[in-house]
């Protein structure tokens, strides 16, 4: 379900309500359609990155159930987890290779 308006503030309640339906196995919130989203940034920095290099990253906000809800698995590392959620942190999943 895409997050619109105040939905992000009420994400847990929305998810809990959806999970009452026995036909729903997992529920997740996202700020965009994962197939067709338009947000991107080149403002990421890391140690060793050439400050002149502009790399465009597509991005959108998701909750901790996102990977599971789409039936995806991680090749390395871990997916987002509720127990590690802190609203002040940004976490990233990086796809290696070309899209």
PDB file of C-alpha atoms in Angstrom:
ATOM      1  CA  UNK A   1       0.000   0.000   0.000  1.00  0.00           C
ATOM      2  CA  UNK A   2       1.398   3.405  -0.900  1.00  0.00           C
ATOM      3  CA  UNK A   3       1.818   5.842   1.993  1.00  0.00           C
ATOM      4  CA  UNK A   4      -0.186   9.004   1.387  1.00  0.00           C
ATOM      5  CA  UNK A   5      -0.909  11.938   3.706  1.00  0.00           C
ATOM      6  CA  UNK A   6      -0.769  10.868   7.376  1.00  0.00           C
ATOM      7  CA  UNK A   7      -0.549   7.151   6.600  1.00  0.00           C
ATOM      8  CA  UNK A   8       3.115   6.954   7.639  1.00  0.00           C
ATOM      9  CA  UNK A   9       2.170   8.169  11.146  1.00  0.00           C
ATOM     10  CA  UNK A  10      -0.424   5.392  11.382  1.00  0.00           C
ATOM     11  CA  UNK A  11       1.492   2.657   9.571  1.00  0.00           C
ATOM     12  CA  UNK A  12       1.385   0.145  12.430  1.00  0.00           C
ATOM     13  CA  UNK A  13      -2.384   0.550  12.863  1.00  0.00           C
ATOM     14  CA  UNK A  14      -2.991   0.236   9.118  1.00  0.00           C
ATOM     15  CA  UNK A  15      -0.810  -2.878   8.929  1.00  0.00           C
ATOM     16  CA  UNK A  16      -2.561  -4.450  11.947  1.00  0.00           C
ATOM     17  CA  UNK A  17      -5.973  -3.807  10.377  1.00  0.00           C
ATOM     18  CA  UNK A  18      -4.899  -5.349   7.074  1.00  0.00           C
ATOM     19  CA  UNK A  19      -3.504  -8.411   8.838  1.00  0.00           C
ATOM     20  CA  UNK A  20      -6.949  -9.161  10.316  1.00  0.00           C
ATOM     21  CA  UNK A  21      -7.939 -10.423   6.856  1.00  0.00           C
ATOM     22  CA  UNK A  22      -6.972 -14.135   6.727  1.00  0.00           C
ATOM     23  CA  UNK A  23      -6.284 -13.829   2.981  1.00  0.00           C
ATOM     24  CA  UNK A  24      -3.398 -11.397   3.655  1.00  0.00           C
ATOM     25  CA  UNK A  25      -0.087 -13.095   4.521  1.00  0.00           C
ATOM     26  CA  UNK A  26       2.054  -9.962   4.955  1.00  0.00           C
ATOM     27  CA  UNK A  27       1.378  -6.224   4.674  1.00  0.00           C
ATOM     28  CA  UNK A  28       3.840  -3.453   3.935  1.00  0.00           C
ATOM     29  CA  UNK A  29       3.754   0.289   3.316  1.00  0.00           C
ATOM     30  CA  UNK A  30       5.671   2.091   0.582  1.00  0.00           C
ATOM     31  CA  UNK A  31       5.880   5.703  -0.580  1.00  0.00           C
ATOM     32  CA  UNK A  32       5.804   4.611  -4.236  1.00  0.00           C
ATOM     33  CA  UNK A  33       4.882   1.856  -6.624  1.00  0.00           C
ATOM     34  CA  UNK A  34       7.957  -0.432  -6.627  1.00  0.00           C
ATOM     35  CA  UNK A  35       7.626  -1.003 -10.379  1.00  0.00           C
ATOM     36  CA  UNK A  36       7.193   2.621 -11.445  1.00  0.00           C
ATOM     37  CA  UNK A  37       8.679   5.207  -9.091  1.00  0.00           C
ATOM     38  CA  UNK A  38      10.285   8.503  -9.971  1.00  0.00           C
ATOM     39  CA  UNK A  39      12.234   9.631  -6.926  1.00  0.00           C
ATOM     40  CA  UNK A  40      16.005   9.838  -7.249  1.00  0.00           C
ATOM     41  CA  UNK A  41      18.944  11.641  -5.697  1.00  0.00           C
ATOM     42  CA  UNK A  42      22.620  12.168  -6.355  1.00  0.00           C
ATOM     43  CA  UNK A  43      23.244  13.622  -2.900  1.00  0.00           C
ATOM     44  CA  UNK A  44      24.702  10.530  -1.227  1.00  0.00           C
ATOM     45  CA  UNK A  45      28.241  10.613   0.085  1.00  0.00           C
ATOM     46  CA  UNK A  46      30.570   7.991   1.526  1.00  0.00           C
ATOM     47  CA  UNK A  47      34.212   7.632   2.455  1.00  0.00           C
ATOM     48  CA  UNK A  48      36.285   7.299  -0.701  1.00  0.00           C
ATOM     49  CA  UNK A  49      33.651   8.688  -3.086  1.00  0.00           C
ATOM     50  CA  UNK A  50      34.998  11.251  -5.539  1.00  0.00           C
ATOM     51  CA  UNK A  51      33.062  14.447  -4.615  1.00  0.00           C
ATOM     52  CA  UNK A  52      32.925  15.390  -8.320  1.00  0.00           C
ATOM     53  CA  UNK A  53      31.251  12.112  -9.284  1.00  0.00           C
ATOM     54  CA  UNK A  54      27.465  12.340  -9.585  1.00  0.00           C
ATOM     55  CA  UNK A  55      25.761   8.947  -9.205  1.00  0.00           C
ATOM     56  CA  UNK A  56      21.985   8.901  -9.494  1.00  0.00           C
ATOM     57  CA  UNK A  57      20.204   6.624  -6.978  1.00  0.00           C
ATOM     58  CA  UNK A  58      16.527   5.757  -7.262  1.00  0.00           C
ATOM     59  CA  UNK A  59      14.851   5.795  -3.870  1.00  0.00           C
ATOM     60  CA  UNK A  60      11.575   5.545  -2.004  1.00  0.00           C
ATOM     61  CA  UNK A  61      10.488   4.878   1.553  1.00  0.00           C
ATOM     62  CA  UNK A  62       9.386   1.430   2.682  1.00  0.00           C
ATOM     63  CA  UNK A  63       8.691  -0.292   5.963  1.00  0.00           C
ATOM     64  CA  UNK A  64      10.407  -3.351   7.425  1.00  0.00           C
ATOM     65  CA  UNK A  65       8.043  -5.864   5.730  1.00  0.00           C
ATOM     66  CA  UNK A  66       8.672  -4.596   2.197  1.00  0.00           C
ATOM     67  CA  UNK A  67      11.170  -7.220   0.980  1.00  0.00           C
ATOM     68  CA  UNK A  68       9.105 -10.086   2.427  1.00  0.00           C
ATOM     69  CA  UNK A  69       5.829  -8.722   1.029  1.00  0.00           C
ATOM     70  CA  UNK A  70       7.239  -8.806  -2.512  1.00  0.00           C
ATOM     71  CA  UNK A  71       8.622 -12.317  -2.049  1.00  0.00           C
ATOM     72  CA  UNK A  72      12.204 -11.135  -2.522  1.00  0.00           C
ATOM     73  CA  UNK A  73      15.279 -12.473  -0.742  1.00  0.00           C
ATOM     74  CA  UNK A  74      18.601 -10.850   0.013  1.00  0.00           C
ATOM     75  CA  UNK A  75      21.718 -12.306  -1.618  1.00  0.00           C
ATOM     76  CA  UNK A  76      23.949 -10.746   1.054  1.00  0.00           C
ATOM     77  CA  UNK A  77      23.219  -8.962   4.300  1.00  0.00           C
ATOM     78  CA  UNK A  78      19.766  -8.654   5.777  1.00  0.00           C
ATOM     79  CA  UNK A  79      16.484  -6.996   5.019  1.00  0.00           C
ATOM     80  CA  UNK A  80      14.971  -4.234   7.131  1.00  0.00           C
ATOM     81  CA  UNK A  81      13.860  -5.402  10.580  1.00  0.00           C
ATOM     82  CA  UNK A  82      11.365  -3.869  12.972  1.00  0.00           C
ATOM     83  CA  UNK A  83      13.678  -4.315  15.971  1.00  0.00           C
ATOM     84  CA  UNK A  84      16.330  -2.133  14.282  1.00  0.00           C
ATOM     85  CA  UNK A  85      13.910   0.667  13.326  1.00  0.00           C
ATOM     86  CA  UNK A  86      14.903   4.174  14.413  1.00  0.00           C
ATOM     87  CA  UNK A  87      13.037   7.106  12.819  1.00  0.00           C
ATOM     88  CA  UNK A  88      16.202   9.223  12.717  1.00  0.00           C
ATOM     89  CA  UNK A  89      18.210   6.735  10.617  1.00  0.00           C
ATOM     90  CA  UNK A  90      18.172   6.052   6.904  1.00  0.00           C
ATOM     91  CA  UNK A  91      18.910   2.540   5.721  1.00  0.00           C
ATOM     92  CA  UNK A  92      19.710   1.446   2.209  1.00  0.00           C
ATOM     93  CA  UNK A  93      19.519  -1.668   0.113  1.00  0.00           C
ATOM     94  CA  UNK A  94      21.947  -1.522  -2.780  1.00  0.00           C
ATOM     95  CA  UNK A  95      21.502  -3.562  -5.944  1.00  0.00           C
ATOM     96  CA  UNK A  96      24.829  -4.488  -7.451  1.00  0.00           C
ATOM     97  CA  UNK A  97      25.151  -4.522 -11.210  1.00  0.00           C
ATOM     98  CA  UNK A  98      23.071  -2.816 -13.836  1.00  0.00           C
ATOM     99  CA  UNK A  99      19.315  -2.447 -13.773  1.00  0.00           C
TER     100      UNK A  99
END
